[in-house]
Amino acid sequence: MRLDMVTEHLEAIRNAPTPDLIRSKLLAFGAGFGIEHVMCGTIPGANTPPSQARGAILFNNWPDSWLHRYVERRYVEVDPVIRKVLTAGDIFDWRDARARPDDIQTARRMMGEAREHGLAAGFAVPFAGRQGERGSLSLGGDRIEIPPPAVGFLALAASFAAEQAISLTALDEVRSPLTRREYDCLLWTAEGKTEWETGGILGIAPATVASHLAAARRKLDASNKAHLVARAFRIGLIR
């Protein structure tokens, strides 16, 4: 791969006006290596509701059935690739990632299901979000062959694509008036959880959940929980 070709791809990514077009330009860069799918997003924390986990995605074209299964089964918590992304400094082959001993069986099942969806091989590139949170850009396919000299170019294109997507989505970012705990309680309320259930998930008392929700209602001028959730959706706090 010639340097001028790489520069052309980087310019195409730079000029893409939406995250979805950034995804398309990045996939065009990797198509010759067998790369067919990409997932780019920040890594959700523990106990993140499924809807919010999807909101952390900057762009992707994973098969819908696999994305739904990955999020709903919380595979991010056992995924060896994500585990390695948290400490890696550069691009790496998925095969170099190792699961925690307690997660091996679940991770093997997860990887077997990924292969069934055309994700048998891949590379991951770590990046940092706007607030310093860790992000992962994974490039996968049924069979990937990348000459060693081209791996660095792929890392450059992937990192650049993530940065461009972050800069675009930042334009629409809403500053939340809520504290972290108030926001967490709001998210689980939007998932249909009761105060007792939310307290169990977050490790706090139901009365504390109620207090956080009351504070959120005051800040958003909402009359009840349903109104709170509806207003949070309308102003973009929940996506």
mmCIF file of C-alpha atoms in Angstrom:
data_model
loop_
_atom_site.group_PDB
_atom_site.id
_atom_site.type_symbol
_atom_site.label_atom_id
_atom_site.label_comp_id
_atom_site.label_asym_id
_atom_site.label_seq_id
_atom_site.Cartn_x
_atom_site.Cartn_y
_atom_site.Cartn_z
ATOM 1 C CA MET A 1 0.000 0.000 0.000
ATOM 2 C CA ARG A 2 1.481 3.330 -1.111
ATOM 3 C CA LEU A 3 1.587 6.377 1.118
ATOM 4 C CA ASP A 4 -0.351 8.476 -1.401
ATOM 5 C CA MET A 5 -3.201 5.915 -1.281
ATOM 6 C CA VAL A 6 -3.270 6.114 2.500
ATOM 7 C CA THR A 7 -3.368 9.906 2.305
ATOM 8 C CA GLU A 8 -6.347 9.745 -0.064
ATOM 9 C CA HIS A 9 -8.259 7.533 2.374
ATOM 10 C CA LEU A 10 -7.445 9.837 5.291
ATOM 11 C CA GLU A 11 -8.692 12.827 3.320
ATOM 12 C CA ALA A 12 -11.901 10.963 2.506
ATOM 13 C CA ILE A 13 -12.407 10.257 6.220
ATOM 14 C CA ARG A 14 -11.634 13.886 7.088
ATOM 15 C CA ASN A 15 -14.226 15.169 4.614
ATOM 16 C CA ALA A 16 -16.996 12.742 5.639
ATOM 17 C CA PRO A 17 -19.817 14.854 7.153
ATOM 18 C CA THR A 18 -21.419 12.125 9.306
ATOM 19 C CA PRO A 19 -20.213 9.192 11.453
ATOM 20 C CA ASP A 20 -21.922 6.748 9.071
ATOM 21 C CA LEU A 21 -19.949 8.126 6.142
ATOM 22 C CA ILE A 22 -16.766 7.963 8.215
ATOM 23 C CA ARG A 23 -17.576 4.278 8.738
ATOM 24 C CA SER A 24 -18.017 3.752 4.991
ATOM 25 C CA LYS A 25 -14.713 5.439 4.162
ATOM 26 C CA LEU A 26 -12.872 3.406 6.792
ATOM 27 C CA LEU A 27 -14.380 0.163 5.488
ATOM 28 C CA ALA A 28 -13.324 1.140 1.972
ATOM 29 C CA PHE A 29 -9.774 1.452 3.307
ATOM 30 C CA GLY A 30 -9.893 -2.027 4.856
ATOM 31 C CA ALA A 31 -11.865 -3.850 2.165
ATOM 32 C CA GLY A 32 -8.753 -5.139 0.430
ATOM 33 C CA PHE A 33 -7.665 -6.855 3.644
ATOM 34 C CA GLY A 34 -10.951 -8.723 4.142
ATOM 35 C CA ILE A 35 -12.372 -6.236 6.677
ATOM 36 C CA GLU A 36 -16.147 -6.177 6.409
ATOM 37 C CA HIS A 37 -17.419 -4.953 9.788
ATOM 38 C CA VAL A 38 -16.505 -2.177 12.187
ATOM 39 C CA MET A 39 -17.599 -1.188 15.679
ATOM 40 C CA CYS A 40 -16.434 2.092 17.171
ATOM 41 C CA GLY A 41 -17.493 3.462 20.534
ATOM 42 C CA THR A 42 -16.523 4.271 24.080
ATOM 43 C CA ILE A 43 -16.596 1.397 26.555
ATOM 44 C CA PRO A 44 -19.637 1.512 28.854
ATOM 45 C CA GLY A 45 -19.084 1.104 32.564
ATOM 46 C CA ALA A 46 -20.435 -1.637 34.766
ATOM 47 C CA ASN A 47 -24.226 -1.657 35.232
ATOM 48 C CA THR A 48 -24.802 0.541 32.172
ATOM 49 C CA PRO A 49 -28.359 0.028 30.845
ATOM 50 C CA PRO A 50 -28.579 -1.547 27.351
ATOM 51 C CA SER A 51 -30.054 1.609 25.799
ATOM 52 C CA GLN A 52 -27.188 3.718 27.113
ATOM 53 C CA ALA A 53 -24.637 1.119 26.019
ATOM 54 C CA ARG A 54 -25.940 1.494 22.472
ATOM 55 C CA GLY A 55 -25.669 5.256 22.871
ATOM 56 C CA ALA A 56 -21.914 4.899 23.431
ATOM 57 C CA ILE A 57 -21.515 3.630 19.853
ATOM 58 C CA LEU A 58 -20.095 6.238 17.469
ATOM 59 C CA PHE A 59 -20.586 4.137 14.329
ATOM 60 C CA ASN A 60 -20.863 0.475 13.392
ATOM 61 C CA ASN A 61 -22.145 -2.015 10.846
ATOM 62 C CA TRP A 62 -22.179 -5.145 12.964
ATOM 63 C CA PRO A 63 -25.064 -7.453 12.026
ATOM 64 C CA ASP A 64 -28.138 -6.254 13.946
ATOM 65 C CA SER A 65 -28.781 -9.668 15.483
ATOM 66 C CA TRP A 66 -25.219 -9.854 16.824
ATOM 67 C CA LEU A 67 -25.237 -6.294 18.154
ATOM 68 C CA HIS A 68 -28.512 -6.941 19.983
ATOM 69 C CA ARG A 69 -27.172 -10.168 21.495
ATOM 70 C CA TYR A 70 -23.840 -8.581 22.460
ATOM 71 C CA VAL A 71 -25.537 -5.684 24.265
ATOM 72 C CA GLU A 72 -28.394 -7.601 25.880
ATOM 73 C CA ARG A 73 -26.116 -10.371 27.183
ATOM 74 C CA ARG A 74 -23.602 -7.795 28.432
ATOM 75 C CA TYR A 75 -20.763 -9.493 26.585
ATOM 76 C CA VAL A 76 -18.715 -6.302 26.931
ATOM 77 C CA GLU A 77 -18.050 -7.391 30.518
ATOM 78 C CA VAL A 78 -16.377 -10.668 29.458
ATOM 79 C CA ASP A 79 -15.052 -9.764 26.004
ATOM 80 C CA PRO A 80 -11.284 -10.420 26.011
ATOM 81 C CA VAL A 81 -10.798 -7.825 23.260
ATOM 82 C CA ILE A 82 -12.372 -5.116 25.420
ATOM 83 C CA ARG A 83 -10.287 -6.283 28.376
ATOM 84 C CA LYS A 84 -7.102 -5.837 26.345
ATOM 85 C CA VAL A 85 -8.248 -2.487 24.925
ATOM 86 C CA LEU A 86 -8.345 -1.128 28.483
ATOM 87 C CA THR A 87 -4.578 -1.511 28.801
ATOM 88 C CA ALA A 88 -3.265 -1.689 25.211
ATOM 89 C CA GLY A 89 -1.403 1.227 23.709
ATOM 90 C CA ASP A 90 -1.710 0.334 20.041
ATOM 91 C CA ILE A 91 -3.500 -1.836 17.498
ATOM 92 C CA PHE A 92 -3.614 -5.570 18.234
ATOM 93 C CA ASP A 93 -4.945 -8.775 16.704
ATOM 94 C CA TRP A 94 -8.039 -10.187 18.422
ATOM 95 C CA ARG A 95 -6.149 -13.468 18.787
ATOM 96 C CA ASP A 96 -3.755 -11.772 21.204
ATOM 97 C CA ALA A 97 -6.548 -10.966 23.679
ATOM 98 C CA ARG A 98 -7.084 -13.244 26.688
ATOM 99 C CA ALA A 99 -10.165 -13.644 28.850
ATOM 100 C CA ARG A 100 -10.083 -13.624 32.641
ATOM 101 C CA PRO A 101 -10.004 -17.180 34.067
ATOM 102 C CA ASP A 102 -13.532 -16.830 35.466
ATOM 103 C CA ASP A 103 -14.839 -15.635 32.079
ATOM 104 C CA ILE A 104 -13.266 -18.247 29.797
ATOM 105 C CA GLN A 105 -16.383 -20.341 29.173
ATOM 106 C CA THR A 106 -18.630 -17.344 28.514
ATOM 107 C CA ALA A 107 -15.960 -15.698 26.356
ATOM 108 C CA ARG A 108 -15.595 -18.853 24.263
ATOM 109 C CA ARG A 109 -19.338 -18.967 23.724
ATOM 110 C CA MET A 110 -19.330 -15.300 22.793
ATOM 111 C CA MET A 111 -16.524 -15.736 20.262
ATOM 112 C CA GLY A 112 -18.261 -18.762 18.742
ATOM 113 C CA GLU A 113 -21.416 -16.705 18.276
ATOM 114 C CA ALA A 114 -19.352 -13.876 16.759
ATOM 115 C CA ARG A 115 -17.915 -16.271 14.173
ATOM 116 C CA GLU A 116 -21.453 -17.278 13.213
ATOM 117 C CA HIS A 117 -22.067 -13.605 12.370
ATOM 118 C CA GLY A 118 -19.015 -13.210 10.133
ATOM 119 C CA LEU A 119 -16.646 -11.983 12.835
ATOM 120 C CA ALA A 120 -14.059 -14.751 12.952
ATOM 121 C CA ALA A 121 -10.993 -12.498 12.804
ATOM 122 C CA GLY A 122 -10.153 -8.904 13.521
ATOM 123 C CA PHE A 123 -8.034 -6.130 14.924
ATOM 124 C CA ALA A 124 -8.798 -3.589 17.650
ATOM 125 C CA VAL A 125 -7.500 -0.054 18.108
ATOM 126 C CA PRO A 126 -7.812 1.700 21.498
ATOM 127 C CA PHE A 127 -8.592 5.415 21.673
ATOM 128 C CA ALA A 128 -9.632 8.034 24.225
ATOM 129 C CA GLY A 129 -12.991 9.802 24.311
ATOM 130 C CA ARG A 130 -13.548 13.513 24.959
ATOM 131 C CA GLN A 131 -13.584 13.014 28.738
ATOM 132 C CA GLY A 132 -10.654 10.609 28.736
ATOM 133 C CA GLU A 133 -12.864 7.509 28.738
ATOM 134 C CA ARG A 134 -11.459 4.460 26.959
ATOM 135 C CA GLY A 135 -12.765 3.638 23.508
ATOM 136 C CA SER A 136 -12.430 0.711 21.141
ATOM 137 C CA LEU A 137 -12.537 0.525 17.359
ATOM 138 C CA SER A 138 -12.775 -3.089 16.188
ATOM 139 C CA LEU A 139 -12.400 -4.146 12.567
ATOM 140 C CA GLY A 140 -13.576 -7.662 11.757
ATOM 141 C CA GLY A 141 -14.368 -10.116 9.027
ATOM 142 C CA ASP A 142 -14.574 -13.776 8.198
ATOM 143 C CA ARG A 143 -10.950 -13.876 7.092
ATOM 144 C CA ILE A 144 -8.485 -11.003 7.352
ATOM 145 C CA GLU A 145 -5.036 -10.868 5.795
ATOM 146 C CA ILE A 146 -2.964 -7.737 6.376
ATOM 147 C CA PRO A 147 0.706 -7.494 5.385
ATOM 148 C CA PRO A 148 2.740 -6.423 8.424
ATOM 149 C CA PRO A 149 3.784 -3.090 6.837
ATOM 150 C CA ALA A 150 0.103 -2.192 6.346
ATOM 151 C CA VAL A 151 -0.920 -2.761 9.979
ATOM 152 C CA GLY A 152 0.452 0.627 10.998
ATOM 153 C CA PHE A 153 -1.496 2.324 8.205
ATOM 154 C CA LEU A 154 -4.664 0.576 9.367
ATOM 155 C CA ALA A 155 -4.069 1.794 12.933
ATOM 156 C CA LEU A 156 -3.587 5.336 11.643
ATOM 157 C CA ALA A 157 -6.808 5.276 9.592
ATOM 158 C CA ALA A 158 -8.818 3.722 12.440
ATOM 159 C CA SER A 159 -7.562 6.206 15.035
ATOM 160 C CA PHE A 160 -8.245 9.101 12.697
ATOM 161 C CA ALA A 161 -11.772 7.820 11.991
ATOM 162 C CA ALA A 162 -12.512 7.592 15.731
ATOM 163 C CA GLU A 163 -11.229 11.139 16.327
ATOM 164 C CA GLN A 164 -13.305 12.498 13.467
ATOM 165 C CA ALA A 165 -16.457 10.756 14.713
ATOM 166 C CA ILE A 166 -15.873 12.120 18.226
ATOM 167 C CA SER A 167 -15.512 15.660 16.869
ATOM 168 C CA LEU A 168 -18.760 15.352 14.895
ATOM 169 C CA THR A 169 -20.840 13.905 17.718
ATOM 170 C CA ALA A 170 -19.459 16.466 20.158
ATOM 171 C CA LEU A 171 -21.284 19.170 18.221
ATOM 172 C CA ASP A 172 -24.609 17.690 19.407
ATOM 173 C CA GLU A 173 -23.517 16.830 22.930
ATOM 174 C CA VAL A 174 -25.846 18.017 25.671
ATOM 175 C CA ARG A 175 -24.385 19.121 28.981
ATOM 176 C CA SER A 176 -26.255 17.298 31.723
ATOM 177 C CA PRO A 177 -27.425 19.268 34.785
ATOM 178 C CA LEU A 178 -27.623 15.987 36.718
ATOM 179 C CA THR A 179 -25.029 14.399 38.966
ATOM 180 C CA ARG A 180 -23.636 11.013 37.993
ATOM 181 C CA ARG A 181 -25.886 9.181 40.457
ATOM 182 C CA GLU A 182 -28.986 11.136 39.421
ATOM 183 C CA TYR A 183 -28.225 10.293 35.811
ATOM 184 C CA ASP A 184 -27.710 6.590 36.590
ATOM 185 C CA CYS A 185 -31.047 6.425 38.405
ATOM 186 C CA LEU A 186 -32.737 8.196 35.492
ATOM 187 C CA LEU A 187 -31.295 5.715 32.994
ATOM 188 C CA TRP A 188 -32.551 2.676 34.901
ATOM 189 C CA THR A 189 -35.936 4.317 35.400
ATOM 190 C CA ALA A 190 -36.109 4.752 31.618
ATOM 191 C CA GLU A 191 -35.408 1.007 31.356
ATOM 192 C CA GLY A 192 -38.572 0.383 33.402
ATOM 193 C CA LYS A 193 -36.857 -0.528 36.681
ATOM 194 C CA THR A 194 -38.461 0.238 40.033
ATOM 195 C CA GLU A 195 -36.630 2.153 42.731
ATOM 196 C CA TRP A 196 -36.018 -1.135 44.546
ATOM 197 C CA GLU A 197 -34.591 -2.763 41.402
ATOM 198 C CA THR A 198 -32.461 0.274 40.581
ATOM 199 C CA GLY A 199 -31.103 0.308 44.118
ATOM 200 C CA GLY A 200 -30.081 -3.337 43.773
ATOM 201 C CA ILE A 201 -28.299 -2.678 40.483
ATOM 202 C CA LEU A 202 -26.447 0.402 41.724
ATOM 203 C CA GLY A 203 -25.802 -0.862 45.240
ATOM 204 C CA ILE A 204 -27.731 1.903 47.007
ATOM 205 C CA ALA A 205 -30.931 2.014 49.073
ATOM 206 C CA PRO A 206 -34.309 2.436 47.321
ATOM 207 C CA ALA A 207 -34.862 5.577 49.390
ATOM 208 C CA THR A 208 -31.615 6.981 47.985
ATOM 209 C CA VAL A 209 -32.802 6.210 44.463
ATOM 210 C CA ALA A 210 -36.041 8.056 45.207
ATOM 211 C CA SER A 211 -34.046 11.027 46.492
ATOM 212 C CA HIS A 212 -31.896 11.142 43.349
ATOM 213 C CA LEU A 213 -34.969 10.942 41.120
ATOM 214 C CA ALA A 214 -36.649 13.718 43.066
ATOM 215 C CA ALA A 215 -33.579 15.906 42.563
ATOM 216 C CA ALA A 216 -33.590 15.091 38.838
ATOM 217 C CA ARG A 217 -37.265 16.045 38.604
ATOM 218 C CA ARG A 218 -36.571 19.406 40.237
ATOM 219 C CA LYS A 219 -33.650 20.134 37.912
ATOM 220 C CA LEU A 220 -35.599 19.187 34.776
ATOM 221 C CA ASP A 221 -38.873 20.685 36.021
ATOM 222 C CA ALA A 222 -40.696 17.360 35.659
ATOM 223 C CA SER A 223 -43.870 16.560 37.579
ATOM 224 C CA ASN A 224 -43.429 12.764 37.857
ATOM 225 C CA LYS A 225 -41.177 9.909 36.743
ATOM 226 C CA ALA A 226 -42.870 9.471 33.370
ATOM 227 C CA HIS A 227 -42.571 13.196 32.695
ATOM 228 C CA LEU A 228 -38.933 13.080 33.818
ATOM 229 C CA VAL A 229 -38.072 10.308 31.350
ATOM 230 C CA ALA A 230 -40.009 11.991 28.526
ATOM 231 C CA ARG A 231 -38.253 15.323 29.115
ATOM 232 C CA ALA A 232 -34.840 13.652 29.312
ATOM 233 C CA PHE A 233 -35.474 12.058 25.910
ATOM 234 C CA ARG A 234 -36.692 15.334 24.423
ATOM 235 C CA ILE A 235 -33.631 17.361 25.456
ATOM 236 C CA GLY A 236 -31.191 14.599 24.508
ATOM 237 C CA LEU A 237 -30.020 13.381 27.912
ATOM 238 C CA ILE A 238 -31.218 9.900 26.929
ATOM 239 C CA ARG A 239 -30.819 8.523 23.408
#
